[in-house]
Amino acid sequence: MTIPSAQGRSGRAPLSSPIDTDGPRVSLYSPEFAADPHAAYRAMRERYGALVPVELAAGVPATLVIGYYTALQIMNDPDHFPADPRVWQRDVPDDCPVLPMMQWRPNALRNAGKEHARYRQVNTAGLDKVDQYRLHDTIAKLAIPLINSFCGDGSADLVRQYAFPLAFAVLNAMLGCPAELAQQAATGMAAIFEGVDADRGNQLLIGAMAELIQLKRVEPGDDITSRMLLHPAGLSDTEMVHQLGTLYGAGIEPQQNLIVNTLLLILTDERFGGSVLGGSLVTRDALDEVLFNDPPMANFCLSYPRQPILIDNVWLPAHQPVVISMAACNADPQIAANQYAGNRSHLSWGAGPHVCPASSMAYLIAQDAIDQLLDALPEIRLACTPDDLTWRPGPFHRALTALPITFPASPPLPQL
């Protein structure tokens, strides 16, 4: 099956597959890539066009999609580009650091067709009934004690002391997860994202979710977990474990990164720093620019072609990973715009049948988290030069190791 060229290059002779290339691959897991991925994307585009041979980990080849329209075609064609990795992973060693992030699970993220639809309807039913007015109050109640824990110090690390614990606590509240189980799940998910001791992290996450399910079967509440368990699709405990694991994967690391990356923009870009704090440009506009330029999941939306397929004059082999680079696609010169305020054309939530079902909640949580902090500490400043900041290596996320700030020490806020 041939897909017409997304970039009008049908006159070119078909190229060999990026998977089968004999040339060098671009490492997506190196510190050098993490330090300046945008320069890497520009070099990729100049050399390869829309489809790039990369490595996700040592010995794990993949094709990275950096063309916006090519990515849209792939994400909207699940028949030819399903998200099921089972054939691919047969030949992947158990200790592969990215396997826990990519492997098949009985969830909406790693299935296609009827099974995907079955899992997704359970997820959306649980998410759609979240009361967003109450969620706004929950965020405020959780943010204020965190701010109070450092407001008198005059300095803080917004990753460790604010964005991570806030995203963590908000998700736990929505899922109805007790603190001890939540901590185990967060530890496991962090290991999976980092690719360090990822197999043990996978087991920690699965164990915590299994305990949460048993708790909610006995003591259901007004939370996402209980609503998913009561859904008429009747998911098994094993299936429920993996739905909840997906929510933890989406609700902590990417949410934390969205908050932090947006705060970095506000702190370092005069267009946003003065405007957001002065009221002429809202936090939502800063979020939109980050979702274009530094999305929290830079490279994701994995698929595995059912058969060799020609797209953009490149043959992609069957059952090998195709990864969408949301960050690079958003910067594609064919669609790149200088105006981001109110612009929702980015691919950072994905597209097609696997589009993120919780984007409105992610916006709300990030916006409220940022506004709470700026309202409480309007004079925060970056405590180092932007060049001194470091980014965590990894093929999928765009994540700072720390975001140090300084500010005039302030008295605690009244608790709501």
Coordinates of C-alpha atoms in Angstrom, one line a residue:
M1 CA 0.0 0.0 0.0
T2 CA 1.4 3.4 -1.0
I3 CA 0.6 6.6 0.7
P4 CA 1.0 9.7 -1.6
S5 CA 3.9 12.0 -0.7
A6 CA 2.9 14.4 2.0
Q7 CA 5.3 17.0 0.7
G8 CA 4.8 16.8 -3.0
R9 CA 8.0 15.0 -3.7
S10 CA 6.5 12.1 -5.8
G11 CA 9.0 12.8 -8.6
R12 CA 11.9 11.6 -6.5
A13 CA 12.9 7.9 -6.6
P14 CA 12.0 6.0 -3.5
L15 CA 14.7 5.9 -0.9
S16 CA 15.8 3.0 1.2
S17 CA 14.2 2.6 4.6
P18 CA 15.6 4.7 7.5
I19 CA 15.5 1.5 9.5
D20 CA 17.7 -0.3 7.0
T21 CA 20.1 2.5 6.4
D22 CA 23.8 1.8 6.5
G23 CA 24.6 5.4 7.5
P24 CA 24.8 6.9 11.0
R25 CA 21.7 7.2 13.1
V26 CA 20.8 10.1 15.2
S27 CA 20.8 9.3 18.9
L28 CA 17.8 10.6 20.7
Y29 CA 19.0 9.5 24.1
S30 CA 22.4 11.3 24.3
P31 CA 23.1 14.3 26.5
E32 CA 24.1 16.2 23.4
F33 CA 20.7 15.7 21.9
A34 CA 18.9 16.7 25.1
A35 CA 21.0 19.9 25.3
D36 CA 19.9 21.2 21.9
P37 CA 17.3 19.1 20.2
H38 CA 16.1 22.0 18.0
A39 CA 19.6 22.2 16.3
A40 CA 19.4 18.4 15.8
Y41 CA 16.0 18.6 14.2
R42 CA 17.2 21.3 11.8
A43 CA 20.1 19.1 10.8
M44 CA 17.9 16.1 10.4
R45 CA 15.5 18.0 8.1
E46 CA 18.3 19.3 5.9
R47 CA 19.8 15.8 5.5
Y48 CA 16.9 13.5 5.5
G49 CA 13.6 15.4 4.9
A50 CA 10.5 14.2 6.8
L51 CA 11.7 10.8 7.9
V52 CA 14.9 10.2 9.9
P53 CA 16.8 7.1 10.9
V54 CA 17.3 7.4 14.7
E55 CA 18.1 5.2 17.7
L56 CA 15.9 5.3 20.8
A57 CA 18.4 3.4 22.8
A58 CA 21.6 1.5 22.0
G59 CA 20.6 -1.0 19.3
V60 CA 17.0 0.1 19.1
P61 CA 16.5 1.7 15.6
A62 CA 13.4 3.6 14.7
T63 CA 12.1 6.1 12.1
L64 CA 11.5 9.6 13.4
V65 CA 8.8 11.6 11.6
I66 CA 9.6 15.4 11.6
G67 CA 7.3 16.5 8.7
Y68 CA 4.0 17.9 10.0
Y69 CA 1.8 16.7 7.2
T70 CA 3.5 13.3 7.0
A71 CA 2.8 12.9 10.8
L72 CA -0.8 13.8 10.3
Q73 CA -1.2 11.1 7.6
I74 CA 0.4 8.5 9.8
M75 CA -1.6 9.4 13.0
N76 CA -4.8 9.4 11.0
D77 CA -4.2 6.0 9.4
P78 CA -4.3 3.4 12.2
D79 CA -5.0 0.6 9.6
H80 CA -1.6 0.9 8.1
F81 CA 0.2 2.4 11.2
P82 CA -1.3 0.6 14.2
A83 CA 0.0 1.2 17.8
D84 CA 0.4 -2.5 18.6
P85 CA 4.1 -3.4 19.1
R86 CA 3.8 -7.1 19.8
V87 CA 5.6 -8.3 16.6
W88 CA 8.4 -5.8 17.1
Q89 CA 9.0 -6.6 20.7
R90 CA 9.6 -10.3 20.0
D91 CA 13.2 -9.6 19.1
V92 CA 13.8 -7.0 21.8
P93 CA 15.8 -8.1 24.8
D94 CA 14.1 -7.9 28.2
D95 CA 16.7 -5.5 29.6
C96 CA 16.2 -3.0 26.8
P97 CA 15.8 0.4 28.6
V98 CA 13.0 1.7 26.4
L99 CA 11.0 -1.6 26.3
P100 CA 8.8 -0.7 29.4
M101 CA 7.9 2.6 27.6
M102 CA 7.1 0.9 24.3
Q103 CA 5.9 -2.6 25.0
W104 CA 2.5 -4.0 24.4
R105 CA 0.0 -3.6 27.2
P106 CA -3.8 -4.2 27.3
N107 CA -4.5 -0.4 27.2
A108 CA -5.7 2.2 24.7
L109 CA -2.2 3.4 24.0
R110 CA -0.8 0.2 22.7
N111 CA -3.7 -1.3 20.8
A112 CA -5.6 -0.8 17.6
G113 CA -9.1 -1.5 16.2
K114 CA -11.8 -2.8 18.5
E115 CA -9.6 -3.3 21.5
H116 CA -8.4 0.3 21.3
A117 CA -11.9 1.5 21.1
R118 CA -13.0 -0.6 24.1
Y119 CA -10.2 0.7 26.3
R120 CA -10.5 4.3 25.2
Q121 CA -14.2 4.5 26.0
V122 CA -13.5 3.4 29.5
N123 CA -10.7 6.0 29.9
T124 CA -12.8 8.8 28.4
A125 CA -15.8 7.9 30.6
G126 CA -13.7 8.2 33.7
L127 CA -12.1 11.5 32.6
D128 CA -15.2 13.2 31.2
K129 CA -16.9 13.2 34.6
V130 CA -14.2 15.0 36.4
D131 CA -15.7 18.2 37.8
Q132 CA -13.4 20.9 36.4
Y133 CA -14.8 23.5 38.8
R134 CA -13.9 21.3 41.7
L135 CA -10.6 20.5 40.1
H136 CA -9.7 24.2 40.1
D137 CA -10.3 24.3 43.9
T138 CA -8.3 21.1 44.3
I139 CA -5.3 22.6 42.5
A140 CA -5.4 25.7 44.7
K141 CA -5.7 23.7 47.9
L142 CA -2.7 21.6 46.9
A143 CA -0.6 24.4 45.5
I144 CA -0.7 26.7 48.5
P145 CA 1.0 24.4 51.0
L146 CA 3.7 23.8 48.4
I147 CA 4.3 27.5 47.9
N148 CA 4.2 28.0 51.7
S149 CA 6.9 25.4 52.1
F150 CA 9.5 27.6 50.3
C151 CA 8.0 31.2 50.1
G152 CA 10.0 32.3 53.2
D153 CA 13.3 31.0 51.8
G154 CA 13.7 33.4 48.9
S155 CA 14.7 30.5 46.6
A156 CA 13.4 27.2 45.3
D157 CA 13.7 24.5 42.7
L158 CA 10.4 24.6 40.9
V159 CA 10.8 21.0 39.5
R160 CA 11.4 19.3 42.8
Q161 CA 9.6 21.6 45.1
Y162 CA 6.5 22.6 43.1
A163 CA 5.8 21.1 39.6
F164 CA 6.4 17.5 40.4
P165 CA 4.7 17.3 43.8
L166 CA 1.7 19.3 42.5
A167 CA 1.2 17.3 39.3
F168 CA 1.6 14.1 41.5
A169 CA -0.9 15.3 44.1
V170 CA -3.5 16.5 41.6
L171 CA -3.5 13.2 39.8
N172 CA -3.7 11.2 43.0
A173 CA -6.8 13.3 44.0
M174 CA -8.5 12.6 40.7
L175 CA -7.7 8.9 40.8
G176 CA -8.5 8.5 44.5
C177 CA -5.1 7.0 45.2
P178 CA -3.7 6.9 48.7
A179 CA -0.3 8.5 49.3
E180 CA 1.8 5.4 49.8
L181 CA 0.5 3.7 46.6
A182 CA 0.9 6.9 44.7
Q183 CA 4.5 7.2 45.7
Q184 CA 5.3 3.7 44.6
A185 CA 3.6 4.4 41.2
A186 CA 5.5 7.7 40.8
T187 CA 8.8 6.0 41.5
G188 CA 8.0 3.2 39.0
M189 CA 6.9 5.7 36.3
A190 CA 10.0 7.8 36.8
A191 CA 12.3 4.8 36.2
I192 CA 10.3 3.9 33.0
F193 CA 10.7 7.5 31.6
E194 CA 14.4 7.6 32.4
G195 CA 15.1 4.1 31.1
V196 CA 17.2 3.4 34.2
D197 CA 16.2 0.2 36.0
A198 CA 13.0 0.4 33.9
D199 CA 12.0 -3.2 34.4
R200 CA 11.9 -2.8 38.2
G201 CA 10.0 0.5 37.7
N202 CA 7.5 -1.3 35.6
Q203 CA 6.9 -3.8 38.4
L204 CA 6.5 -1.1 41.0
L205 CA 3.9 0.7 38.9
I206 CA 1.9 -2.5 38.2
G207 CA 2.0 -3.5 41.8
A208 CA 0.7 -0.1 43.0
M209 CA -2.1 0.0 40.5
A210 CA -3.2 -3.6 41.4
E211 CA -3.5 -2.5 45.0
L212 CA -5.4 0.6 44.1
I213 CA -7.9 -1.4 42.1
Q214 CA -8.6 -3.8 45.0
L215 CA -9.1 -0.9 47.3
K216 CA -11.6 0.8 44.9
R217 CA -13.5 -2.5 44.4
V218 CA -14.1 -2.6 48.1
E219 CA -14.4 1.2 48.7
P220 CA -15.5 3.0 45.5
G221 CA -15.5 6.8 45.5
D222 CA -16.2 9.8 43.3
D223 CA -13.0 9.3 41.3
I224 CA -11.7 8.3 37.9
T225 CA -10.6 4.8 39.1
S226 CA -14.1 3.9 40.6
R227 CA -15.9 5.2 37.5
M228 CA -13.7 3.1 35.2
L229 CA -14.3 0.0 37.3
L230 CA -18.0 0.5 37.1
H231 CA -18.0 1.0 33.3
P232 CA -20.2 -1.6 31.4
A233 CA -17.2 -2.6 29.3
G234 CA -16.2 -4.7 32.4
L235 CA -12.4 -4.5 32.2
S236 CA -10.5 -7.1 34.1
D237 CA -8.2 -6.2 36.9
T238 CA -5.2 -6.7 34.6
E239 CA -6.7 -4.4 32.0
M240 CA -7.5 -1.8 34.7
V241 CA -3.9 -1.9 36.0
H242 CA -2.7 -0.9 32.5
Q243 CA -5.3 1.8 32.0
L244 CA -4.3 3.4 35.3
G245 CA -0.6 3.0 34.5
T246 CA -1.3 5.0 31.3
L247 CA -2.9 7.7 33.3
Y248 CA 0.1 7.9 35.6
G249 CA 2.4 8.0 32.7
A250 CA 0.4 11.0 31.1
G251 CA -0.5 12.7 34.4
I252 CA 2.8 13.2 36.2
E253 CA 5.9 13.5 33.9
P254 CA 4.3 15.3 30.9
Q255 CA 2.2 17.5 33.2
Q256 CA 5.3 18.4 35.3
N257 CA 7.3 19.2 32.2
L258 CA 4.5 21.4 30.7
I259 CA 4.4 23.5 33.9
V260 CA 8.2 23.8 34.2
N261 CA 8.8 24.5 30.5
T262 CA 6.1 27.2 30.5
L263 CA 7.6 28.8 33.6
L264 CA 11.0 28.8 32.0
L265 CA 9.5 30.7 29.0
I266 CA 7.8 33.2 31.2
L267 CA 11.1 33.7 33.2
T268 CA 13.4 34.1 30.2
D269 CA 11.3 35.7 27.4
E270 CA 10.4 39.4 27.7
R271 CA 7.4 38.9 25.5
F272 CA 5.9 36.6 28.1
G273 CA 7.5 37.7 31.4
G274 CA 6.3 41.3 31.2
S275 CA 3.1 40.5 29.5
V276 CA 1.9 37.6 31.6
L277 CA 2.7 39.4 34.9
G278 CA 1.4 42.7 33.5
G279 CA -1.9 41.1 32.4
S280 CA -1.8 41.8 28.6
L281 CA -1.0 38.2 27.7
V282 CA -2.5 35.3 29.5
T283 CA -0.8 32.2 30.8
R284 CA -2.7 30.1 28.3
D285 CA -0.7 31.9 25.5
A286 CA 2.6 30.9 27.1
L287 CA 1.3 27.4 27.3
D288 CA 0.5 27.3 23.6
E289 CA 4.0 28.6 22.7
V290 CA 5.6 25.8 24.8
L291 CA 3.3 23.2 23.2
F292 CA 4.7 24.4 19.9
N293 CA 8.4 24.8 20.8
D294 CA 9.2 22.6 23.8
P295 CA 6.3 20.1 24.2
P296 CA 6.6 18.0 27.4
M297 CA 6.6 14.8 25.2
A298 CA 8.8 15.8 22.4
N299 CA 8.9 12.4 20.5
F300 CA 6.1 9.9 21.0
C301 CA 2.9 8.6 19.3
L302 CA 4.5 5.3 18.4
S303 CA 3.2 3.1 15.6
Y304 CA 4.4 -0.1 13.9
P305 CA 3.4 -0.5 10.2
R306 CA 1.6 -3.8 9.4
Q307 CA 3.6 -4.2 6.2
P308 CA 6.3 -2.4 4.2
I309 CA 4.8 0.9 3.2
L310 CA 5.9 3.8 1.0
I311 CA 5.4 7.2 2.5
D312 CA 7.0 10.5 1.4
N313 CA 9.1 8.4 -1.1
V314 CA 10.7 6.3 1.7
W315 CA 10.0 2.7 2.3
L316 CA 9.3 1.9 5.9
P317 CA 9.6 -1.7 7.0
A318 CA 6.9 -3.7 8.7
H319 CA 6.7 -3.9 12.5
Q320 CA 9.4 -1.4 13.2
P321 CA 8.8 1.7 15.4
V322 CA 7.7 4.9 13.8
V323 CA 7.9 7.8 16.2
I324 CA 6.3 11.2 15.7
S325 CA 8.4 14.1 16.8
M326 CA 5.8 16.6 17.9
A327 CA 8.5 19.1 18.6
A328 CA 10.1 18.9 15.2
C329 CA 6.7 18.6 13.3
N330 CA 5.5 21.8 15.1
A331 CA 8.7 23.6 13.7
D332 CA 8.2 22.3 10.2
P333 CA 8.8 25.3 7.9
Q334 CA 5.7 24.3 6.0
I335 CA 3.5 25.2 8.9
A336 CA 5.6 27.2 11.4
A337 CA 4.2 30.5 12.4
N338 CA 5.5 33.3 14.5
Q339 CA 2.1 33.8 16.2
Y340 CA 1.4 31.3 18.9
A341 CA -1.2 33.1 21.0
G342 CA -4.5 31.3 20.5
N343 CA -2.9 28.9 18.0
R344 CA -3.9 25.3 18.7
S345 CA -2.5 23.7 15.5
H346 CA 0.4 22.0 17.2
L347 CA 0.6 18.2 17.4
S348 CA 1.6 18.0 21.1
W349 CA -1.7 16.3 22.0
G350 CA -1.3 13.9 19.1
A351 CA -4.0 13.5 16.4
G352 CA -6.3 10.8 15.1
P353 CA -7.8 8.0 17.1
H354 CA -5.1 8.2 19.8
V355 CA -5.4 12.0 20.4
C356 CA -5.0 12.8 24.1
P357 CA -8.4 12.6 25.8
A358 CA -7.4 14.8 28.7
S359 CA -5.9 17.9 27.0
S360 CA -8.4 20.3 28.5
M361 CA -7.6 19.0 32.0
A362 CA -3.8 19.2 31.3
Y363 CA -4.3 22.9 30.2
L364 CA -6.3 23.6 33.3
I365 CA -3.9 22.0 35.7
A366 CA -0.8 23.7 34.2
Q367 CA -2.5 27.1 33.9
D368 CA -3.8 27.1 37.5
A369 CA -0.4 25.8 38.8
I370 CA 1.4 28.7 37.1
D371 CA -1.1 31.3 38.0
Q372 CA -1.1 30.2 41.7
L373 CA 2.7 30.6 41.8
L374 CA 2.9 33.9 40.0
D375 CA 0.1 35.4 42.1
A376 CA 1.9 34.4 45.3
L377 CA 5.4 35.2 44.1
P378 CA 5.2 37.8 41.3
E379 CA 8.9 38.7 41.5
I380 CA 10.4 35.3 40.9
R381 CA 13.5 35.4 38.8
L382 CA 15.7 32.6 37.3
A383 CA 18.6 31.9 39.7
C384 CA 21.1 31.1 37.0
T385 CA 21.6 31.9 33.3
P386 CA 19.5 29.9 30.9
D387 CA 22.7 28.3 29.5
D388 CA 23.4 26.8 33.0
L389 CA 20.2 24.8 33.0
T390 CA 20.4 21.2 32.1
W391 CA 17.9 18.9 30.3
R392 CA 17.4 15.2 31.2
P393 CA 18.5 12.9 28.4
G394 CA 15.9 10.6 27.0
P395 CA 14.3 9.9 23.6
F396 CA 10.8 10.9 24.5
H397 CA 10.5 13.7 27.0
R398 CA 11.7 17.4 27.1
A399 CA 12.4 17.8 30.8
L400 CA 14.6 20.1 32.9
T401 CA 16.6 18.6 35.7
A402 CA 15.9 21.6 37.8
L403 CA 14.5 25.2 37.5
P404 CA 16.1 27.3 40.3
I405 CA 14.5 30.6 41.1
T406 CA 15.0 33.5 43.5
F407 CA 12.5 36.0 44.9
P408 CA 11.9 38.3 47.9
A409 CA 11.0 36.1 50.9
S410 CA 7.2 36.3 51.5
P411 CA 4.9 35.3 54.3
P412 CA 2.8 32.2 54.0
L413 CA -0.4 32.3 52.1
P414 CA -3.7 31.6 53.9
Q415 CA -4.8 28.0 53.4
L416 CA -8.1 27.6 51.6

